[in-house]
mmCIF file with all atom_site columns, C-alpha atoms in Angstrom:
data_model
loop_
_atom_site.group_PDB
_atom_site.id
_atom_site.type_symbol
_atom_site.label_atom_id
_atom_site.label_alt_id
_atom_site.label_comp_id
_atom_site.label_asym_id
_atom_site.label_entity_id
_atom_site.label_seq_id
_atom_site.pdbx_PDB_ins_code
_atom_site.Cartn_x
_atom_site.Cartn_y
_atom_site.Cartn_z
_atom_site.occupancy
_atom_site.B_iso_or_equiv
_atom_site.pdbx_formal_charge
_atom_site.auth_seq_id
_atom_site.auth_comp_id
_atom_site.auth_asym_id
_atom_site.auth_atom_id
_atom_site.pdbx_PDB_model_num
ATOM 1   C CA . UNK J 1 1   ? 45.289  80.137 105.716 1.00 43.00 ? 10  UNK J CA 1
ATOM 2   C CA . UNK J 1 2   ? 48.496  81.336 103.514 1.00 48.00 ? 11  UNK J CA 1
ATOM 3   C CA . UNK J 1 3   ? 48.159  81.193 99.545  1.00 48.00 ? 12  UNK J CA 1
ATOM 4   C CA . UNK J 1 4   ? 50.124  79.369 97.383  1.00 46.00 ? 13  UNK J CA 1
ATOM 5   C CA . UNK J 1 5   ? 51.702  82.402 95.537  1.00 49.00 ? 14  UNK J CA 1
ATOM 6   C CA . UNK J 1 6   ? 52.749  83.646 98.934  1.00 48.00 ? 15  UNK J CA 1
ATOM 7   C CA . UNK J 1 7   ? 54.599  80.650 99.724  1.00 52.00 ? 16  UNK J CA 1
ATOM 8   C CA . UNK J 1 8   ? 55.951  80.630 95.847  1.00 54.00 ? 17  UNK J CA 1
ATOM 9   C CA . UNK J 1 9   ? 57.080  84.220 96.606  1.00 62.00 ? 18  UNK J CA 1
ATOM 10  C CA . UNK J 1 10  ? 58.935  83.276 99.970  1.00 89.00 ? 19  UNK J CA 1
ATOM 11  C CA . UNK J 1 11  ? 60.397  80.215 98.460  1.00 90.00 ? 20  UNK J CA 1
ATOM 12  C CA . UNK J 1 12  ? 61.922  82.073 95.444  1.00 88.00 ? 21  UNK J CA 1
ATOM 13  C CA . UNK J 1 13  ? 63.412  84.605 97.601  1.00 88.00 ? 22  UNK J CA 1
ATOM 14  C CA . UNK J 1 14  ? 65.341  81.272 99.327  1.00 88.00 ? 23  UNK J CA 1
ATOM 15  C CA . UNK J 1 15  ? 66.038  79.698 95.855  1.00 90.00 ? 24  UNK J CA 1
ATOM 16  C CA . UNK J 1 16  ? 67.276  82.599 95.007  1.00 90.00 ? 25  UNK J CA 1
ATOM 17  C CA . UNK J 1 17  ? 69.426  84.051 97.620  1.00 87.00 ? 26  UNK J CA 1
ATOM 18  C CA . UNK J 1 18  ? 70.926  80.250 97.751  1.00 87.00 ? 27  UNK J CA 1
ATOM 19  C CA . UNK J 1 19  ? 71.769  80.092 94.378  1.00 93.00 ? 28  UNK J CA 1
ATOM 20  C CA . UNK J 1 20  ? 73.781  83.109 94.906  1.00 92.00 ? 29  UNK J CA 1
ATOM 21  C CA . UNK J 1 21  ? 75.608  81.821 97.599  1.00 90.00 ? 30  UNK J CA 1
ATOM 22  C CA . UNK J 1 22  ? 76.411  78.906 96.527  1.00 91.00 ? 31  UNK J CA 1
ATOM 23  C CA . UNK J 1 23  ? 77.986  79.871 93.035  1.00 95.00 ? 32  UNK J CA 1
ATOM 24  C CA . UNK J 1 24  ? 79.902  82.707 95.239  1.00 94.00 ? 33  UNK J CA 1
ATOM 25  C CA . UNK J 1 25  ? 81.379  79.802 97.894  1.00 92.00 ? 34  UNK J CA 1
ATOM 26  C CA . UNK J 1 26  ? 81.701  77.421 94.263  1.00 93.00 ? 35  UNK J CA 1
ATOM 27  C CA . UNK J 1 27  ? 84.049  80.058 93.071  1.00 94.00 ? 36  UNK J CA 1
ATOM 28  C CA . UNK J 1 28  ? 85.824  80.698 96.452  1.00 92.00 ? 37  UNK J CA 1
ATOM 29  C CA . UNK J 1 29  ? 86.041  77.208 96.344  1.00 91.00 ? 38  UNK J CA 1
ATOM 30  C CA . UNK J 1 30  ? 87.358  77.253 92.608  1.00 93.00 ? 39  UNK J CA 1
ATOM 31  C CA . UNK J 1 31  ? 90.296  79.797 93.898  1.00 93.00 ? 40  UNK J CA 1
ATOM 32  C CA . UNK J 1 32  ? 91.229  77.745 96.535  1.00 91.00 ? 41  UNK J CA 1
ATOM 33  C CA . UNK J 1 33  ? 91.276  74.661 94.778  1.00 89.00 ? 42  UNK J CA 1
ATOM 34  C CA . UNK J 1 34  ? 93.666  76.295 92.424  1.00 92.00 ? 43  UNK J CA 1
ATOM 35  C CA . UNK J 1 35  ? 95.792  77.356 95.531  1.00 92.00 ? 44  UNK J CA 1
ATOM 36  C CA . UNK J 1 36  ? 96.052  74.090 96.627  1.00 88.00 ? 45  UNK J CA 1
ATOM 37  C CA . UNK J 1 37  ? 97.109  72.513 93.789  1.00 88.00 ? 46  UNK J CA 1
ATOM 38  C CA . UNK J 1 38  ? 100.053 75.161 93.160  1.00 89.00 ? 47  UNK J CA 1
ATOM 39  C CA . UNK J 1 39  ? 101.447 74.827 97.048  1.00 88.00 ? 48  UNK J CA 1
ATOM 40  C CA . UNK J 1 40  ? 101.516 71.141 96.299  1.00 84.00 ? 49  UNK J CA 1
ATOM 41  C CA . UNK J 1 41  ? 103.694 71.412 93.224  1.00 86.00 ? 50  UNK J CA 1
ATOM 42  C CA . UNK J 1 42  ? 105.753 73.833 95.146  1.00 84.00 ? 51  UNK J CA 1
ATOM 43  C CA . UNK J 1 43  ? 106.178 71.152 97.550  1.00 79.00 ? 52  UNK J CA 1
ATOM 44  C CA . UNK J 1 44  ? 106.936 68.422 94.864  1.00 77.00 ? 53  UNK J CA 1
ATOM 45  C CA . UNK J 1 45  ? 110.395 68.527 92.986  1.00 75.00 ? 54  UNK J CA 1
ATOM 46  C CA . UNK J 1 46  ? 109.503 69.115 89.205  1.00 76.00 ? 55  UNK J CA 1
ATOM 47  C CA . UNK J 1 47  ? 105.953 70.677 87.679  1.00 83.00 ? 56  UNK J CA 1
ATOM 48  C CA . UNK J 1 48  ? 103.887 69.099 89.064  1.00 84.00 ? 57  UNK J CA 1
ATOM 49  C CA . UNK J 1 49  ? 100.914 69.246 85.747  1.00 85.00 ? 58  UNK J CA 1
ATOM 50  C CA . UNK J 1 50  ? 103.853 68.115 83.725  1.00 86.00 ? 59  UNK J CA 1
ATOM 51  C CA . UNK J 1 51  ? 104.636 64.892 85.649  1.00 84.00 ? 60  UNK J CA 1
ATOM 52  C CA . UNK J 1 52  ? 100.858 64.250 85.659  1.00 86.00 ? 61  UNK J CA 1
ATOM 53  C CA . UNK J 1 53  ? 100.142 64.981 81.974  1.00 88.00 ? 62  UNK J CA 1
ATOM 54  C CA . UNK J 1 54  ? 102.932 64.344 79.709  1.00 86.00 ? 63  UNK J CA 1
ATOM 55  C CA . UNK J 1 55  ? 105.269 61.510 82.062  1.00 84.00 ? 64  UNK J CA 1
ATOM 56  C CA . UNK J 1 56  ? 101.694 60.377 82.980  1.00 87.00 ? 65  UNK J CA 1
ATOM 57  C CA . UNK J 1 57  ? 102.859 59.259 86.842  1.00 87.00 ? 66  UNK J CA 1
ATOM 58  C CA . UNK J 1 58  ? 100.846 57.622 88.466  1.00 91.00 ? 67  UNK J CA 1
ATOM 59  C CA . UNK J 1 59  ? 102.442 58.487 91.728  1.00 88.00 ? 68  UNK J CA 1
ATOM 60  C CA . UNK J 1 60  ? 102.186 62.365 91.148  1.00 87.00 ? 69  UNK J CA 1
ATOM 61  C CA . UNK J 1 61  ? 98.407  61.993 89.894  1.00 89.00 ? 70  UNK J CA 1
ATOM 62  C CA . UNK J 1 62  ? 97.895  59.802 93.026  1.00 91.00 ? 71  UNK J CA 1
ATOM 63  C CA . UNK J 1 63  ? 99.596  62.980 95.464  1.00 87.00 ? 72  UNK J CA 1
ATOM 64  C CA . UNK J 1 64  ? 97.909  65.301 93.672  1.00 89.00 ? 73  UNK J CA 1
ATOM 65  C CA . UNK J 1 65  ? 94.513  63.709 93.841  1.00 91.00 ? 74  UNK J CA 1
ATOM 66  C CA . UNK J 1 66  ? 94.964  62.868 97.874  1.00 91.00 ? 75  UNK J CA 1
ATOM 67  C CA . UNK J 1 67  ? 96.073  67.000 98.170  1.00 87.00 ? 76  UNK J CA 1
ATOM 68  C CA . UNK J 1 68  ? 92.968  68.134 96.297  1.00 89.00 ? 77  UNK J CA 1
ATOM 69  C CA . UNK J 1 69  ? 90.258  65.924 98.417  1.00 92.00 ? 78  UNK J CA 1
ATOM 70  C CA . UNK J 1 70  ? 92.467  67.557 101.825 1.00 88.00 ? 79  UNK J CA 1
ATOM 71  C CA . UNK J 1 71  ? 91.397  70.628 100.183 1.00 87.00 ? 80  UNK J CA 1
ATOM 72  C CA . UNK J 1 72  ? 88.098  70.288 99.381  1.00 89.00 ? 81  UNK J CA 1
ATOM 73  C CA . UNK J 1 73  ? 87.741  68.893 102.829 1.00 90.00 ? 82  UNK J CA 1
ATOM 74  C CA . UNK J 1 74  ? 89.154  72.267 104.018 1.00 85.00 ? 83  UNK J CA 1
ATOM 75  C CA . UNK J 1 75  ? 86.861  74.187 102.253 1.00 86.00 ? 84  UNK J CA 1
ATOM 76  C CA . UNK J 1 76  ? 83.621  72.640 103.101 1.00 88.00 ? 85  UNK J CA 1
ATOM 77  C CA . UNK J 1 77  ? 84.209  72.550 106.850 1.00 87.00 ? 86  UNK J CA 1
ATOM 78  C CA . UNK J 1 78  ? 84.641  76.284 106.167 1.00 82.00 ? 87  UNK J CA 1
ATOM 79  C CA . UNK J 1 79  ? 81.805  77.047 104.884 1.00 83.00 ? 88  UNK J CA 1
ATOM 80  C CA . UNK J 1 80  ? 80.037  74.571 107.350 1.00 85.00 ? 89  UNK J CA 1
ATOM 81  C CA . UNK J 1 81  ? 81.625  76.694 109.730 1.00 82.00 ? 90  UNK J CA 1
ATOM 82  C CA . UNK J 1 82  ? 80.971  80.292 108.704 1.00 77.00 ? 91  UNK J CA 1
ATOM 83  C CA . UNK J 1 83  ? 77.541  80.682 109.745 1.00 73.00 ? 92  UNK J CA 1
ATOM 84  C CA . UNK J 1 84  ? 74.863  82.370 108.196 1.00 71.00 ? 93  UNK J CA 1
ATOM 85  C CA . UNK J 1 85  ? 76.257  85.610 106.557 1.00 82.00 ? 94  UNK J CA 1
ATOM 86  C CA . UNK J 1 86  ? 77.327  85.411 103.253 1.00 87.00 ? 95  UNK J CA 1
ATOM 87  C CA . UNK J 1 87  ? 79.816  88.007 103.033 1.00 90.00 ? 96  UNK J CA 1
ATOM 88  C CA . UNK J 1 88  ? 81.591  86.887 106.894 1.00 85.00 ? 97  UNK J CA 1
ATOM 89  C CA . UNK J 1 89  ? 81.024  83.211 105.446 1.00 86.00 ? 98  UNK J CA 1
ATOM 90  C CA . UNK J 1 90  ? 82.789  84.001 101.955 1.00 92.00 ? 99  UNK J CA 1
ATOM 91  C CA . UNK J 1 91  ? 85.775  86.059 104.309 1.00 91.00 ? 100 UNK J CA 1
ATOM 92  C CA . UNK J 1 92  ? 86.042  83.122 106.652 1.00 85.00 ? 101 UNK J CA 1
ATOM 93  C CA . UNK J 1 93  ? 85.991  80.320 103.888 1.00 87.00 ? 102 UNK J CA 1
ATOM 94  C CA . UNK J 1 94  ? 88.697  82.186 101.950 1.00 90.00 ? 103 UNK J CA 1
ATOM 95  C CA . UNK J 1 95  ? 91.200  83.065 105.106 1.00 90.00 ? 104 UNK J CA 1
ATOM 96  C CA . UNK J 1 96  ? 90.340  79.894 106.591 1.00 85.00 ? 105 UNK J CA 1
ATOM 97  C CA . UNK J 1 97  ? 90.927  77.926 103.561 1.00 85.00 ? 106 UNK J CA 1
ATOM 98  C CA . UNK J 1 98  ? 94.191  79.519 102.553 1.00 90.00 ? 107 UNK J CA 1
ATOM 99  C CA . UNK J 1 99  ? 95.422  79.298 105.759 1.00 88.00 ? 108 UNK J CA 1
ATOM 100 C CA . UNK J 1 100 ? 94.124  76.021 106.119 1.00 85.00 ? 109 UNK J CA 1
ATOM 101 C CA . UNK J 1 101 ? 96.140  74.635 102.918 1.00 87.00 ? 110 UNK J CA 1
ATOM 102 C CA . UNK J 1 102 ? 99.003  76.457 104.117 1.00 90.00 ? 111 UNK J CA 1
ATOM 103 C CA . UNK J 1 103 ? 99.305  74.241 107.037 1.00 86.00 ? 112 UNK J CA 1
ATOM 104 C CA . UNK J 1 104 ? 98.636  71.112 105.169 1.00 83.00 ? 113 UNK J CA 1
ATOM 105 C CA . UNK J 1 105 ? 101.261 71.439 102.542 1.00 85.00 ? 114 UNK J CA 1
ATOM 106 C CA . UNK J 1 106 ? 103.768 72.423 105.890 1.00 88.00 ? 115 UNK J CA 1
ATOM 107 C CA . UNK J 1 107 ? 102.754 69.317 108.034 1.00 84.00 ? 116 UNK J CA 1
ATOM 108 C CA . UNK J 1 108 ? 102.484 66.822 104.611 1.00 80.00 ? 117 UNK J CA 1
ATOM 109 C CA . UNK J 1 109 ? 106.513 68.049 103.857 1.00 83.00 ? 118 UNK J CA 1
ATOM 110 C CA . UNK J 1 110 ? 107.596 67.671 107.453 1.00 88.00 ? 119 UNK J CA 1
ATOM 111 C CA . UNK J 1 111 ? 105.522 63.969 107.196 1.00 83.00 ? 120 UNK J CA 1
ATOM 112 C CA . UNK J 1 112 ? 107.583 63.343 104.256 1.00 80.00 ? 121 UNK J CA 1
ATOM 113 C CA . UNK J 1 113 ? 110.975 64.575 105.389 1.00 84.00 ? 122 UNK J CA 1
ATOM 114 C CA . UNK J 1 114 ? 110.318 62.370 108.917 1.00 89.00 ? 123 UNK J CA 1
ATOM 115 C CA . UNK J 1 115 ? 108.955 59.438 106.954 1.00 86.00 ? 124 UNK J CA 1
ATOM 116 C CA . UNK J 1 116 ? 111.899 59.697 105.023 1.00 84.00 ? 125 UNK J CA 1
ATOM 117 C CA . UNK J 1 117 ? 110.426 58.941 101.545 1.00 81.00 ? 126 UNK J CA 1
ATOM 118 C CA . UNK J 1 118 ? 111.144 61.577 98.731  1.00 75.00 ? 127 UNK J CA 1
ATOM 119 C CA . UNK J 1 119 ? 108.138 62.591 97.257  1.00 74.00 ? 128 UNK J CA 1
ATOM 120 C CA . UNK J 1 120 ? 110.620 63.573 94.112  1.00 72.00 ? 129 UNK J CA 1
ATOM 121 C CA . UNK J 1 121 ? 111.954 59.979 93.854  1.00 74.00 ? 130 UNK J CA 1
ATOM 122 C CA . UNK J 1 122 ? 108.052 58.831 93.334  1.00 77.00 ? 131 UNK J CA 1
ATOM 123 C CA . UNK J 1 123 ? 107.351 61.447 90.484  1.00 73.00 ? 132 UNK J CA 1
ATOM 124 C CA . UNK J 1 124 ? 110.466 61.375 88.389  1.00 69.00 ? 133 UNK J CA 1
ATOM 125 C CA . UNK J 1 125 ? 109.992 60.307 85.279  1.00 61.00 ? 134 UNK J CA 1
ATOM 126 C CA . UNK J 1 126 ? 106.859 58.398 83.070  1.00 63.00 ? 135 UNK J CA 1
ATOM 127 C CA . UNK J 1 127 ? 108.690 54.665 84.048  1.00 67.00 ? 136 UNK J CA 1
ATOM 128 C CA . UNK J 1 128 ? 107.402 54.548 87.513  1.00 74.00 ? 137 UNK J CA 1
ATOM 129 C CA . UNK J 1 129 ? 104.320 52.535 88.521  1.00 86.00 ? 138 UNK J CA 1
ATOM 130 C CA . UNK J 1 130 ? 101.996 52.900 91.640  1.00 88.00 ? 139 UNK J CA 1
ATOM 131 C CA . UNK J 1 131 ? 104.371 52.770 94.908  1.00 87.00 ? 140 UNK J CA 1
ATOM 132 C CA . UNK J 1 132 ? 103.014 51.880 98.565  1.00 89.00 ? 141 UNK J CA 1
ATOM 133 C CA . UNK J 1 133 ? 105.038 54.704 99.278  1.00 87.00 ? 142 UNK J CA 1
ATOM 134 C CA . UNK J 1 134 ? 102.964 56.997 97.465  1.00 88.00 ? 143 UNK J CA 1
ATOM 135 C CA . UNK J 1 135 ? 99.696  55.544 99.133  1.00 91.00 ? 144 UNK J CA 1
ATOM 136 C CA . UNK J 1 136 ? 100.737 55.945 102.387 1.00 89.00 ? 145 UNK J CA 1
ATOM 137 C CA . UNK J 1 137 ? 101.513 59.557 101.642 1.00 87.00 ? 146 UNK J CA 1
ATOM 138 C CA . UNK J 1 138 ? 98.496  60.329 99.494  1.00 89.00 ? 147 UNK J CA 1
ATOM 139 C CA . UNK J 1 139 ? 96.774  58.871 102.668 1.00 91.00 ? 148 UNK J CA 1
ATOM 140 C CA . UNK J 1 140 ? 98.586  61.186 105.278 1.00 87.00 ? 149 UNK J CA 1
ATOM 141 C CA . UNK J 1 141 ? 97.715  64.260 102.613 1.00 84.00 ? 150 UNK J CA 1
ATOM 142 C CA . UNK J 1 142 ? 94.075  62.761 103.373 1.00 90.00 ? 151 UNK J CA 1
ATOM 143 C CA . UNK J 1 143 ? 93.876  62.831 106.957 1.00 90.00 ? 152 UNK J CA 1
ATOM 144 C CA . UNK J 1 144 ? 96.113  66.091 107.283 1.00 86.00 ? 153 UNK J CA 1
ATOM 145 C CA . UNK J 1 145 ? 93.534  67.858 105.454 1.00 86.00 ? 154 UNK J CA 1
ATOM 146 C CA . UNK J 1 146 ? 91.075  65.937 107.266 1.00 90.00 ? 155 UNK J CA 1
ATOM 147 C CA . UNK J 1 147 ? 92.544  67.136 110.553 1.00 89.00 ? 156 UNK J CA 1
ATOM 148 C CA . UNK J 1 148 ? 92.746  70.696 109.683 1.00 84.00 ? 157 UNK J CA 1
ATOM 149 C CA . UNK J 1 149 ? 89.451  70.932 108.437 1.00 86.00 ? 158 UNK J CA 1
ATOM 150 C CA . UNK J 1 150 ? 88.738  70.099 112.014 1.00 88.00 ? 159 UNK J CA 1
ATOM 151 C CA . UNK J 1 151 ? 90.719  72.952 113.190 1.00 86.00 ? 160 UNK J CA 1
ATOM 152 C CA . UNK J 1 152 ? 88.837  75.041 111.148 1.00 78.00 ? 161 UNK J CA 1
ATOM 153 C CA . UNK J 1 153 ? 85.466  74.272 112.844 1.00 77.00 ? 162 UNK J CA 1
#
């Protein structure tokens, strides 16, 4: 029969050891987050934080939202993927992830070049209001970060 404080002692170890991974993959996470956002206001005419906060576009916040979901989509399938091992997990998140958001920005400009809608037409100025346009692309940011999460694993 096994003890209590042997049990406590094996289940602290586990608390423990996942704690730590999980605020190392939160902060991989955190720099790849921040790596998406900047490759999708390099691919949006304008800065991007500007259009959000100060023209307050709705269009922009919309893009920007559907890019950071594709993302975070990215980034869990990565560390779904990686395995066990912390350190190959945190190495595969990070190269997978960055390479992951590189091809989403790529395939969501070519979408928008062969859709023909300019994503710099929808975030112009603070006058605009919510345009189908900018749903069907926030949607197609969705589902190409959805299929390259897929990639990933």
């Amino acid at each position: 029969m096994t003890t209590v404080a042997a049990n406590d002692d094996g289940l602290g170890q586990v608390l423990l050891d996942g704690t730590l991974a999980l605020f190392a993959y939160s902060g991989v996470g955190l720099v790849l987050f921040i790596i998406g956002f900047y490759m999708t206001d390099l691919a949006t005419p304008g800065r991007l934080i500007t259009v959000i906060r100060e023209h307050r576009n709705p269009n922009a916040t919309l893009l920007a939202c559907a890019a950071t979901v594709g993302v975070g989509l990215i980034v869990a399938v990565s560390i779904f993927a990686s395995g066990g091992d912390l350190a190959e997990g945190l190495t595969r998140t990070l190269v997978f992830g960055a390479v992951g958001i590189l091809a989403q920005t790529v395939a969501t400009m070519i979408f928008d070049r062969l859709v023909g809608i300019g994503v710099g037409t929808l975030a112009d100025d603070a006058g605009d209001r919510l345009e189908p346009a900018a749903i069907l692309l926030a949607v197609a940011n969705l589902m190409i970060g959805f299929v390259t999460a897929v990639a990933v694993y």
